[in-house]
Structures are given as C-alpha cells and as structure tokens.
Amino acid sequence: MITTVTLNPAVDKILRVSSLRLNRLNRAEVLMTTAGGKGVNVSYLLQAFGSEAIAMGFVGGTSGQSLEEELRKAGITTSFVHIAEETRTNYIILDETRRTQTQVNERGPLVSIEEIQEFERAFKRALSRSEMVVIAG
C-alpha cells in the first residue's frame, strides 16, 4: 500500500467558458467539481494503475466530506483527520478561445495543535502498513 499525504486538499471547481471577458459577466458552459491537491492527484493515478493507495491529510466541513466521499467512490481508501474549519475551494477557469487556465485558490483552513497531533497518530499507524509514502503539496 502507498500512503499519500495532502495536508491542504481542496475541492476544485472547474468552470469552462468560451471566452473569458474581464470586468464582464461570464457564464460557465460546463462546471465540474473534483477532489484536488497534489497528493490527491497521486492517489487517483495510483488507483488508475491498480495500486492500493490511502489518502491522508486534513478535511473539514461539507466540502471536506464531499472530497472524501468522491475519493471513496473512486475506490481510494481515506484516513483524513476531520478539522473544525472548512476545506478550501479552488476555482479554475478554462478559456476555450485563448486556451488558457486561470486559477483562484482560497486560503487553507487553520489547523489546531490537537488536530495536528491526531494526524501524527494516524500517520504513524499508516506507516506500519505502507510500502511507500508520498508527501505532496
């Protein structure tokens, strides 16, 4: 098993527009929502190649619950520490005409000392079952 650590995962909201116009109303033609974060992306890749992965880090609130649920639906085992603050959201705007990507990321949540200590305990347990650890972010 490979453990992936994403301390500051995000819910990525991807908005596709035909042509982004600054200081104007833009309507998204497509909206996709997905679990994000570099370690989360590694978990998806490992799953696609048939390797067992366990995703760890901090999640909070309804956005954190949806992130964790999406990973589990994809067949990825999770061991996130649930925190008091909400998991951040990233907004990615894809401009089809210019073939550009603009990203706006919320700041990450504050994590308490107690939540960090809970993560340390969970991480130590995961190490005993892991062949490899990927810490990304």
Coordinates of C-alpha atoms in Angstrom, one line a residue:
M1 CA 0.0 0.0 0.0
I2 CA 1.2 3.5 -0.8
T3 CA 0.2 6.4 1.5
T4 CA -0.4 9.8 0.0
V5 CA -0.4 12.9 2.2
T6 CA -2.1 16.1 1.2
L7 CA -2.2 18.4 4.2
N8 CA -4.2 21.1 2.4
P9 CA -6.5 19.3 -0.1
A10 CA -9.2 21.3 -2.0
V11 CA -12.4 20.9 -3.8
D12 CA -11.6 22.0 -7.3
K13 CA -14.4 23.7 -9.2
I14 CA -13.6 23.8 -12.9
L15 CA -15.5 26.3 -15.0
R16 CA -15.2 26.2 -18.8
V17 CA -16.1 29.4 -20.7
S18 CA -15.9 30.0 -24.4
S19 CA -14.0 33.3 -23.9
L20 CA -13.2 34.9 -20.6
R21 CA -14.0 38.6 -20.5
L22 CA -12.6 40.6 -17.6
N23 CA -14.9 43.0 -15.9
R24 CA -17.9 41.5 -17.6
L25 CA -20.5 38.8 -16.8
N26 CA -19.2 35.4 -17.9
R27 CA -21.4 32.3 -18.0
A28 CA -19.8 28.9 -17.5
E29 CA -20.7 26.4 -20.1
V30 CA -19.5 23.4 -18.1
L31 CA -19.0 23.1 -14.3
M32 CA -17.0 20.1 -12.9
T33 CA -16.3 19.6 -9.3
T34 CA -13.5 17.2 -8.2
A35 CA -11.2 16.4 -5.3
G36 CA -8.0 18.3 -5.6
G37 CA -4.5 18.6 -4.2
K38 CA -1.2 17.2 -5.4
G39 CA -1.3 14.2 -3.1
V40 CA -4.9 13.5 -4.0
N41 CA -3.9 13.5 -7.7
V42 CA -1.2 11.0 -6.9
S43 CA -3.9 8.8 -5.2
Y44 CA -6.0 8.9 -8.4
L45 CA -3.0 8.0 -10.5
L46 CA -2.1 5.1 -8.3
Q47 CA -5.7 3.8 -8.4
A48 CA -5.7 4.1 -12.2
F49 CA -2.6 1.9 -12.3
G50 CA -4.1 -0.7 -9.9
S51 CA -2.1 0.2 -6.8
E52 CA -3.7 0.4 -3.4
A53 CA -3.5 3.9 -2.1
I54 CA -4.6 5.5 1.2
A55 CA -5.1 9.3 1.1
M56 CA -4.4 11.3 4.3
G57 CA -4.5 14.9 5.4
F58 CA -7.0 17.3 6.8
V59 CA -10.6 17.8 5.7
G60 CA -13.4 19.9 7.3
G61 CA -17.0 20.8 6.8
T62 CA -19.3 19.8 4.0
S63 CA -16.7 20.4 1.3
G64 CA -14.3 18.1 3.1
Q65 CA -17.0 15.5 3.4
S66 CA -17.7 15.6 -0.3
L67 CA -14.0 15.5 -1.1
E68 CA -13.6 12.4 1.0
E69 CA -16.7 10.8 -0.4
E70 CA -15.5 11.3 -4.0
L71 CA -12.2 9.6 -3.3
R72 CA -14.0 6.6 -1.7
K73 CA -16.3 6.3 -4.7
A74 CA -13.2 6.1 -6.8
G75 CA -12.0 3.2 -4.7
I76 CA -9.4 5.1 -2.8
T77 CA -9.1 4.4 0.9
T78 CA -9.1 7.6 3.1
S79 CA -7.8 8.4 6.5
F80 CA -8.3 12.1 6.8
V81 CA -8.4 13.9 10.1
H82 CA -11.6 15.9 10.3
I83 CA -11.0 19.5 11.4
A84 CA -13.2 22.4 12.6
E85 CA -12.6 24.7 9.6
E86 CA -13.9 24.1 6.1
T87 CA -11.8 22.6 3.4
R88 CA -10.8 25.2 0.8
T89 CA -12.2 25.5 -2.7
N90 CA -10.1 26.3 -5.8
Y91 CA -11.7 27.9 -8.9
I92 CA -10.2 27.0 -12.2
I93 CA -11.5 28.9 -15.3
L94 CA -10.7 27.3 -18.6
D95 CA -10.9 29.8 -21.5
E96 CA -11.5 27.7 -24.7
T97 CA -10.8 30.6 -27.1
R98 CA -7.4 31.6 -25.7
R99 CA -6.7 28.1 -24.4
T100 CA -5.7 29.5 -21.0
Q101 CA -6.3 28.5 -17.5
T102 CA -6.9 31.0 -14.6
Q103 CA -6.9 29.7 -11.1
V104 CA -8.1 31.3 -7.9
N105 CA -7.4 29.4 -4.7
E106 CA -8.9 30.1 -1.3
R107 CA -6.6 30.1 1.7
G108 CA -6.4 26.8 3.5
P109 CA -8.0 26.2 6.9
L110 CA -6.3 26.8 10.2
V111 CA -5.4 23.5 11.9
S112 CA -5.3 23.3 15.7
I113 CA -2.5 21.6 17.7
E114 CA -4.9 18.9 18.7
E115 CA -5.8 18.2 15.1
I116 CA -2.1 18.0 14.1
Q117 CA -1.5 15.6 17.0
E118 CA -4.4 13.4 15.8
F119 CA -2.8 13.4 12.3
E120 CA 0.6 12.4 13.7
R121 CA -1.0 9.4 15.4
A122 CA -2.9 8.4 12.2
F123 CA 0.2 8.8 10.1
K124 CA 2.3 6.6 12.4
R125 CA -0.4 3.9 12.1
A126 CA -0.3 4.2 8.3
L127 CA 3.5 3.9 8.2
S128 CA 3.3 0.4 9.7
R129 CA 1.2 -0.7 6.7
S130 CA 2.8 1.3 3.9
E131 CA 5.4 0.3 1.4
M132 CA 5.9 3.9 0.4
V133 CA 4.8 7.4 1.4
V134 CA 4.2 10.3 -1.0
I135 CA 4.0 13.8 0.7
A136 CA 2.9 16.3 -1.8
G137 CA 1.7 19.9 -1.9

